[in-house]
CSV table of C-alpha atoms in Angstrom, one decimal:
chain,number,residue,atom,x,y,z
A,1,MET,CA,127.6,117.8,80.8
A,2,ILE,CA,125.9,116.7,77.6
A,3,PRO,CA,122.2,117.8,77.5
A,4,ALA,CA,119.5,115.4,76.4
A,5,LEU,CA,119.1,117.3,73.2
A,6,LEU,CA,122.6,116.4,72.0
A,7,ARG,CA,123.3,113.1,73.7
A,8,GLY,CA,124.3,110.5,71.2
A,9,LEU,CA,123.4,112.9,68.4
A,10,CYS,CA,126.6,112.4,66.3
A,11,ASP,CA,127.2,109.1,64.7
A,12,ASP,CA,130.8,108.6,63.8
A,13,ALA,CA,130.9,108.4,59.9
A,14,ALA,CA,134.6,109.1,59.6
A,15,LEU,CA,135.0,106.4,56.9
A,16,PHE,CA,132.6,108.1,54.5
A,17,PRO,CA,133.0,111.1,52.2
A,18,PRO,CA,134.2,113.7,52.4
A,19,GLY,CA,136.3,112.5,55.3
A,20,ASN,CA,137.3,109.1,53.9
A,21,ALA,CA,139.5,108.4,56.9
A,22,PRO,CA,141.7,105.3,56.6
A,23,LEU,CA,140.4,102.5,58.8
A,24,PRO,CA,143.2,102.5,61.4
A,25,GLU,CA,142.8,106.3,61.9
A,26,ALA,CA,139.1,106.0,62.2
A,27,LEU,CA,139.3,103.2,64.8
A,28,ALA,CA,141.9,105.1,66.9
A,29,ALA,CA,139.9,108.3,66.8
A,30,HIS,CA,136.7,106.6,67.7
A,31,ALA,CA,138.3,105.0,70.7
A,32,ARG,CA,139.5,108.4,71.8
A,33,TYR,CA,136.0,109.9,71.5
A,34,ARG,CA,134.5,107.0,73.5
A,35,ASN,CA,136.9,107.8,76.3
A,36,SER,CA,136.7,111.6,76.2
A,37,GLY,CA,134.7,114.1,78.3
A,38,PHE,CA,132.3,114.4,75.3
A,39,ALA,CA,131.7,110.7,74.9
A,40,ALA,CA,128.0,111.1,75.5
A,41,LEU,CA,127.7,113.2,72.3
A,42,VAL,CA,129.1,110.4,70.1
A,43,GLY,CA,127.1,107.5,68.7
A,44,PRO,CA,128.4,104.3,67.2
A,45,LEU,CA,130.9,104.0,64.4
A,46,ILE,CA,129.0,103.8,61.0
A,47,PHE,CA,130.5,100.9,59.1
A,48,PRO,CA,129.9,99.9,55.4
A,49,ILE,CA,129.1,96.2,54.9
A,50,PRO,CA,131.4,95.9,51.9
A,51,ARG,CA,134.4,96.6,54.2
A,52,LEU,CA,133.6,94.1,56.9
A,53,ALA,CA,136.5,91.8,55.8
A,54,GLU,CA,138.9,94.7,56.2
A,55,LEU,CA,137.5,95.3,59.7
A,56,ALA,CA,138.0,91.6,60.6
A,57,ALA,CA,141.6,91.8,59.5
A,58,ALA,CA,142.1,94.9,61.7
A,59,GLU,CA,141.0,92.9,64.8
A,60,PRO,CA,139.3,96.0,66.3
A,61,GLY,CA,138.6,94.6,69.8
A,62,PRO,CA,135.5,95.8,71.6
A,63,LEU,CA,133.7,98.0,69.2
A,64,THR,CA,130.0,99.0,68.6
A,65,VAL,CA,129.0,99.7,65.0
A,66,VAL,CA,125.9,100.4,62.9
A,67,CYS,CA,126.3,98.7,59.5
A,68,THR,CA,125.2,100.3,56.3
A,69,ALA,CA,123.9,98.1,53.4
A,70,PRO,CA,124.4,100.3,50.3
A,71,THR,CA,123.2,97.6,47.9
A,72,GLY,CA,120.0,96.9,49.7
A,73,PRO,CA,118.5,94.1,51.9
A,74,GLN,CA,120.1,91.2,50.0
A,75,SER,CA,123.5,91.9,51.6
A,76,VAL,CA,122.3,91.9,55.2
A,77,ALA,CA,122.1,88.1,56.0
A,78,ARG,CA,125.7,87.4,54.9
A,79,ALA,CA,126.9,90.5,56.7
A,80,LEU,CA,125.3,89.3,60.0
A,81,ASP,CA,127.2,86.1,59.5
A,82,MET,CA,130.5,88.0,59.0
A,83,VAL,CA,129.8,90.2,62.0
A,84,ALA,CA,129.3,87.2,64.3
A,85,ALA,CA,132.8,86.0,63.4
A,86,ILE,CA,134.6,89.2,64.4
A,87,ASP,CA,135.7,89.1,68.1
A,88,GLY,CA,134.5,92.0,70.2
A,89,LEU,CA,132.2,93.5,67.5
A,90,THR,CA,128.7,94.5,68.5
A,91,VAL,CA,126.2,95.6,65.9
A,92,ALA,CA,123.7,98.1,67.3
A,93,GLY,CA,121.8,98.8,64.1
A,94,LEU,CA,121.5,98.6,60.3
A,95,GLU,CA,121.0,101.3,57.7
A,96,ILE,CA,119.6,99.8,54.5
A,97,ALA,CA,119.5,101.5,51.2
A,98,VAL,CA,116.8,101.0,48.6
A,99,PRO,CA,117.8,99.9,45.2
A,100,GLU,CA,116.4,101.8,42.2
A,101,GLN,CA,113.1,100.7,41.0
A,102,LEU,CA,112.5,98.4,44.0
A,103,SER,CA,109.0,99.0,45.4
A,104,ALA,CA,108.2,99.2,49.1
A,105,THR,CA,106.3,96.0,48.9
A,106,GLU,CA,109.3,94.2,47.4
A,107,PHE,CA,111.8,95.8,49.8
A,108,PHE,CA,109.9,94.9,53.0
A,109,ALA,CA,109.3,91.4,51.7
A,110,ALA,CA,113.0,91.0,51.3
A,111,THR,CA,113.6,92.1,54.9
A,112,GLU,CA,111.6,89.2,56.2
A,113,ALA,CA,114.5,86.9,55.4
A,114,PHE,CA,116.5,88.4,58.3
A,115,ALA,CA,113.8,89.9,60.5
A,116,ALA,CA,114.3,87.4,63.3
A,117,ARG,CA,118.0,88.0,63.4
A,118,THR,CA,117.6,91.8,63.7
A,119,ALA,CA,115.2,91.8,66.6
A,120,GLY,CA,116.6,94.3,69.1
A,121,LEU,CA,118.6,96.2,66.5
A,122,GLU,CA,117.7,99.7,65.3
A,123,VAL,CA,117.0,99.3,61.6
A,124,TYR,CA,116.8,102.3,59.4
A,125,VAL,CA,115.5,102.3,55.8
A,126,GLU,CA,116.9,105.0,53.6
A,127,VAL,CA,113.7,106.5,52.1
A,128,PRO,CA,114.0,107.2,48.4
A,129,ARG,CA,113.7,110.8,47.3
A,130,ASP,CA,111.5,109.9,44.3
A,131,ASP,CA,107.9,109.2,43.9
A,132,ARG,CA,108.3,106.0,46.0
A,133,ARG,CA,108.7,108.1,49.1
A,134,PRO,CA,105.0,108.0,50.2
A,135,GLU,CA,104.8,104.3,49.7
A,136,PHE,CA,107.9,103.7,51.9
A,137,LEU,CA,106.7,106.0,54.6
A,138,ALA,CA,103.3,104.2,54.6
A,139,HIS,CA,105.1,100.9,55.2
A,140,LEU,CA,107.4,102.4,57.9
A,141,ALA,CA,104.4,103.8,59.9
A,142,GLY,CA,103.6,101.4,62.7
A,143,SER,CA,106.5,99.1,61.8
A,144,ARG,CA,109.6,98.4,64.0
A,145,TYR,CA,111.8,100.1,61.3
A,146,ALA,CA,112.8,103.8,61.3
A,147,ALA,CA,113.5,106.2,58.4
A,148,LYS,CA,116.8,107.5,57.2
A,149,PHE,CA,116.8,110.7,55.2
A,150,ARG,CA,119.7,111.8,53.0
A,151,THR,CA,120.5,115.4,53.6
A,152,GLY,CA,123.5,115.8,51.3
A,153,GLY,CA,126.4,114.2,49.5
A,154,THR,CA,129.2,114.9,47.1
A,155,VAL,CA,127.1,116.5,44.4
A,156,ALA,CA,124.6,119.4,44.6
A,157,GLU,CA,121.8,117.2,43.6
A,158,ALA,CA,122.2,115.1,46.7
A,159,TYR,CA,121.1,118.0,48.9
A,160,PRO,CA,117.3,118.2,49.2
A,161,ASP,CA,116.1,121.8,49.4
A,162,GLU,CA,114.3,123.1,52.4
A,163,ARG,CA,110.9,122.4,50.9
A,164,GLU,CA,111.7,118.8,50.2
A,165,LEU,CA,113.3,118.2,53.6
A,166,ALA,CA,110.4,120.0,55.4
A,167,ALA,CA,107.8,117.8,53.7
A,168,ALA,CA,109.7,114.6,54.5
A,169,LEU,CA,110.2,115.7,58.1
A,170,ARG,CA,106.5,116.6,58.6
A,171,SER,CA,105.3,113.4,57.0
A,172,ALA,CA,107.5,111.3,59.3
A,173,ILE,CA,106.5,113.2,62.4
A,174,ALA,CA,102.8,113.0,61.5
A,175,ALA,CA,103.1,109.2,61.0
A,176,GLY,CA,105.1,108.7,64.2
A,177,ILE,CA,108.2,107.4,62.3
A,178,PRO,CA,111.5,108.1,64.0
A,179,PHE,CA,114.3,109.1,61.7
A,180,LYS,CA,118.0,109.8,61.3
A,181,ALA,CA,119.9,111.9,58.8
A,182,THR,CA,122.9,111.1,56.7
A,183,ALA,CA,125.4,113.3,54.8
A,184,GLY,CA,125.6,117.0,54.3
A,185,LEU,CA,125.1,118.2,57.9
A,186,HIS,CA,128.6,119.5,58.2
A,187,HIS,CA,127.7,122.5,60.3
A,188,ALA,CA,125.3,123.5,63.0
A,189,ILE,CA,123.5,126.1,60.9
A,190,ARG,CA,122.3,126.4,57.3
A,191,ASN,CA,125.2,127.6,55.2
A,192,THR,CA,126.7,127.8,51.7
A,193,ASP,CA,129.9,125.8,51.5
A,194,PRO,CA,132.6,128.1,50.4
A,195,GLY,CA,134.5,125.4,48.4
A,196,THR,CA,131.6,123.8,46.5
A,197,GLY,CA,128.9,126.4,46.6
A,198,PHE,CA,126.5,123.7,47.9
A,199,GLU,CA,123.6,124.9,50.1
A,200,GLN,CA,124.0,122.8,53.3
A,201,HIS,CA,121.4,122.1,56.0
A,202,GLY,CA,122.4,122.7,59.7
A,203,PHE,CA,121.9,120.0,62.3
A,204,LEU,CA,120.6,122.6,64.8
A,205,ASN,CA,118.0,123.8,62.1
A,206,LEU,CA,116.9,120.2,61.8
A,207,LEU,CA,116.6,119.8,65.6
A,208,LEU,CA,114.5,122.9,65.8
A,209,ALA,CA,112.3,122.0,62.9
A,210,THR,CA,111.7,118.6,64.5
A,211,HIS,CA,110.5,120.4,67.7
A,212,LEU,CA,108.2,122.6,65.7
A,213,ALA,CA,106.8,119.7,63.7
A,214,LEU,CA,106.0,117.9,66.9
A,215,ALA,CA,104.1,121.0,67.9
A,216,GLY,CA,102.0,120.9,64.7
A,217,ALA,CA,103.8,123.4,62.6
A,218,ASP,CA,103.0,123.4,58.9
A,219,THR,CA,105.5,122.7,56.1
A,220,GLY,CA,106.0,126.4,55.4
A,221,ALA,CA,107.0,127.1,59.0
A,222,LEU,CA,109.5,124.2,58.8
A,223,GLU,CA,110.9,125.5,55.6
A,224,ALA,CA,111.6,128.8,57.2
A,225,VAL,CA,113.4,127.2,60.1
A,226,LEU,CA,115.5,125.0,57.8
A,227,ALA,CA,116.5,128.1,55.8
A,228,ASN,CA,117.4,130.2,58.9
A,229,ARG,CA,121.0,131.2,59.0
A,230,ASN,CA,120.9,133.1,62.3
A,231,ALA,CA,122.9,130.8,64.4
A,232,THR,CA,122.4,132.7,67.6
A,233,ALA,CA,118.6,132.7,67.2
A,234,VAL,CA,118.3,129.1,66.4
A,235,ALA,CA,120.6,128.1,69.3
A,236,ALA,CA,118.7,130.3,71.7
A,237,GLU,CA,115.4,128.6,70.8
A,238,LEU,CA,116.9,125.2,71.3
A,239,ALA,CA,118.5,126.2,74.6
A,240,ALA,CA,115.1,127.3,75.9
A,241,LEU,CA,113.6,123.8,75.5
A,242,GLY,CA,112.7,121.9,78.6
A,243,GLU,CA,114.2,118.5,79.2
A,244,ALA,CA,110.9,116.8,78.3
A,245,GLU,CA,110.9,118.7,75.0
A,246,GLU,CA,114.5,117.8,74.3
A,247,LYS,CA,113.7,114.1,74.9
A,248,ALA,CA,110.7,114.3,72.6
A,249,VAL,CA,112.8,115.9,69.8
A,250,ARG,CA,115.4,113.1,70.1
A,251,ALA,CA,112.9,110.4,70.2
A,252,ALA,CA,111.9,111.6,66.8
A,253,PHE,CA,115.3,112.7,65.4
A,254,ARG,CA,117.6,110.0,66.5
A,255,SER,CA,121.0,111.0,65.2
A,256,PHE,CA,123.0,112.1,62.1
A,257,GLY,CA,126.2,110.8,60.6
A,258,THR,CA,129.2,113.1,60.6
A,259,CYS,CA,132.7,112.4,59.2
A,260,SER,CA,134.0,114.9,61.8
A,261,ILE,CA,133.0,114.7,65.4
A,262,THR,CA,135.1,117.7,66.4
A,263,ASP,CA,133.2,120.1,64.0
A,264,PRO,CA,129.7,119.7,65.6
A,265,LEU,CA,131.3,119.6,69.0
A,266,THR,CA,133.2,122.8,68.5
A,267,GLU,CA,130.2,124.7,67.0
A,268,SER,CA,127.9,123.5,69.8
A,269,VAL,CA,130.4,124.9,72.3
A,270,ASP,CA,130.7,128.2,70.3
A,271,LEU,CA,126.9,128.5,70.5
A,272,ASN,CA,126.8,127.8,74.2
A,273,LEU,CA,124.9,124.6,73.9
A,274,LEU,CA,127.8,122.7,75.4
A,275,PRO,CA,130.2,123.7,78.1
A,276,ALA,CA,133.4,125.5,77.1
A,277,ALA,CA,135.4,122.8,78.9
A,278,LEU,CA,134.5,120.3,76.2
A,279,ARG,CA,136.1,122.3,73.4
A,280,PRO,CA,138.6,120.0,71.7
A,281,VAL,CA,142.2,120.8,72.0
A,282,PRO,CA,144.0,120.7,68.6
A,283,GLU,CA,146.5,117.9,68.4
A,284,SER,CA,150.1,118.9,68.2
A,285,PRO,CA,151.8,118.3,64.8
A,286,ALA,CA,154.2,115.4,64.7
A,287,SER,CA,157.8,116.6,65.3
């Protein structure tokens, strides 16, 4: 019931802002998602390395996570030791931030300390938004690592505009670097958040821009797609893709983190990209 275009698209980032779900609630909700009719839409739980001790105390049982390393590569080796001691926990990947002022050469040299231990994992490097970006993309090209692009946050400055995101996307596609996105993709289509006034990218816009980039579109064309607020038109173009095209898009754009699985699910149903039978049923309030 879940097409190739949306399969595994939504990583469960319930623990992160603005959701900030308490750990017991996040674990319970993730278990429900993994046993639901829309389970194929949902990726692993995204889990911050600084909270691994809390996860161990919770005794989560069988659980697959992708661990984030917000302080950079120096925290990874110890985190892998902690993970190995938690019964039932499987790490599918890592997302590693880049500390300020650290060069690409220094960063990737630091990853050598745990390279053998991460064989078989998906490892994403959060590409800096400053003048180090070309250097990091050059190191990622042809490596076993993928890119992670930040598409939002809790302040307006955390949101790249369509020109910046289009340039990053086109550079990654041209270099054959798979990527994922994090933060800010709260809705299917480009929008202005009514509470904060932030200009937010849509995950469907990003999917369509990826398809066009694979077809050779220039940065200007990608900017236009990322800025498009016509939900029906964007969804229709995506619905018209063949299965091979859908798989090519997802081989490039692997997933994005969302603190609410039900929001992208509901909006995808509303835009006829998923069957109406998958629409989530609101939970009854406690009596």
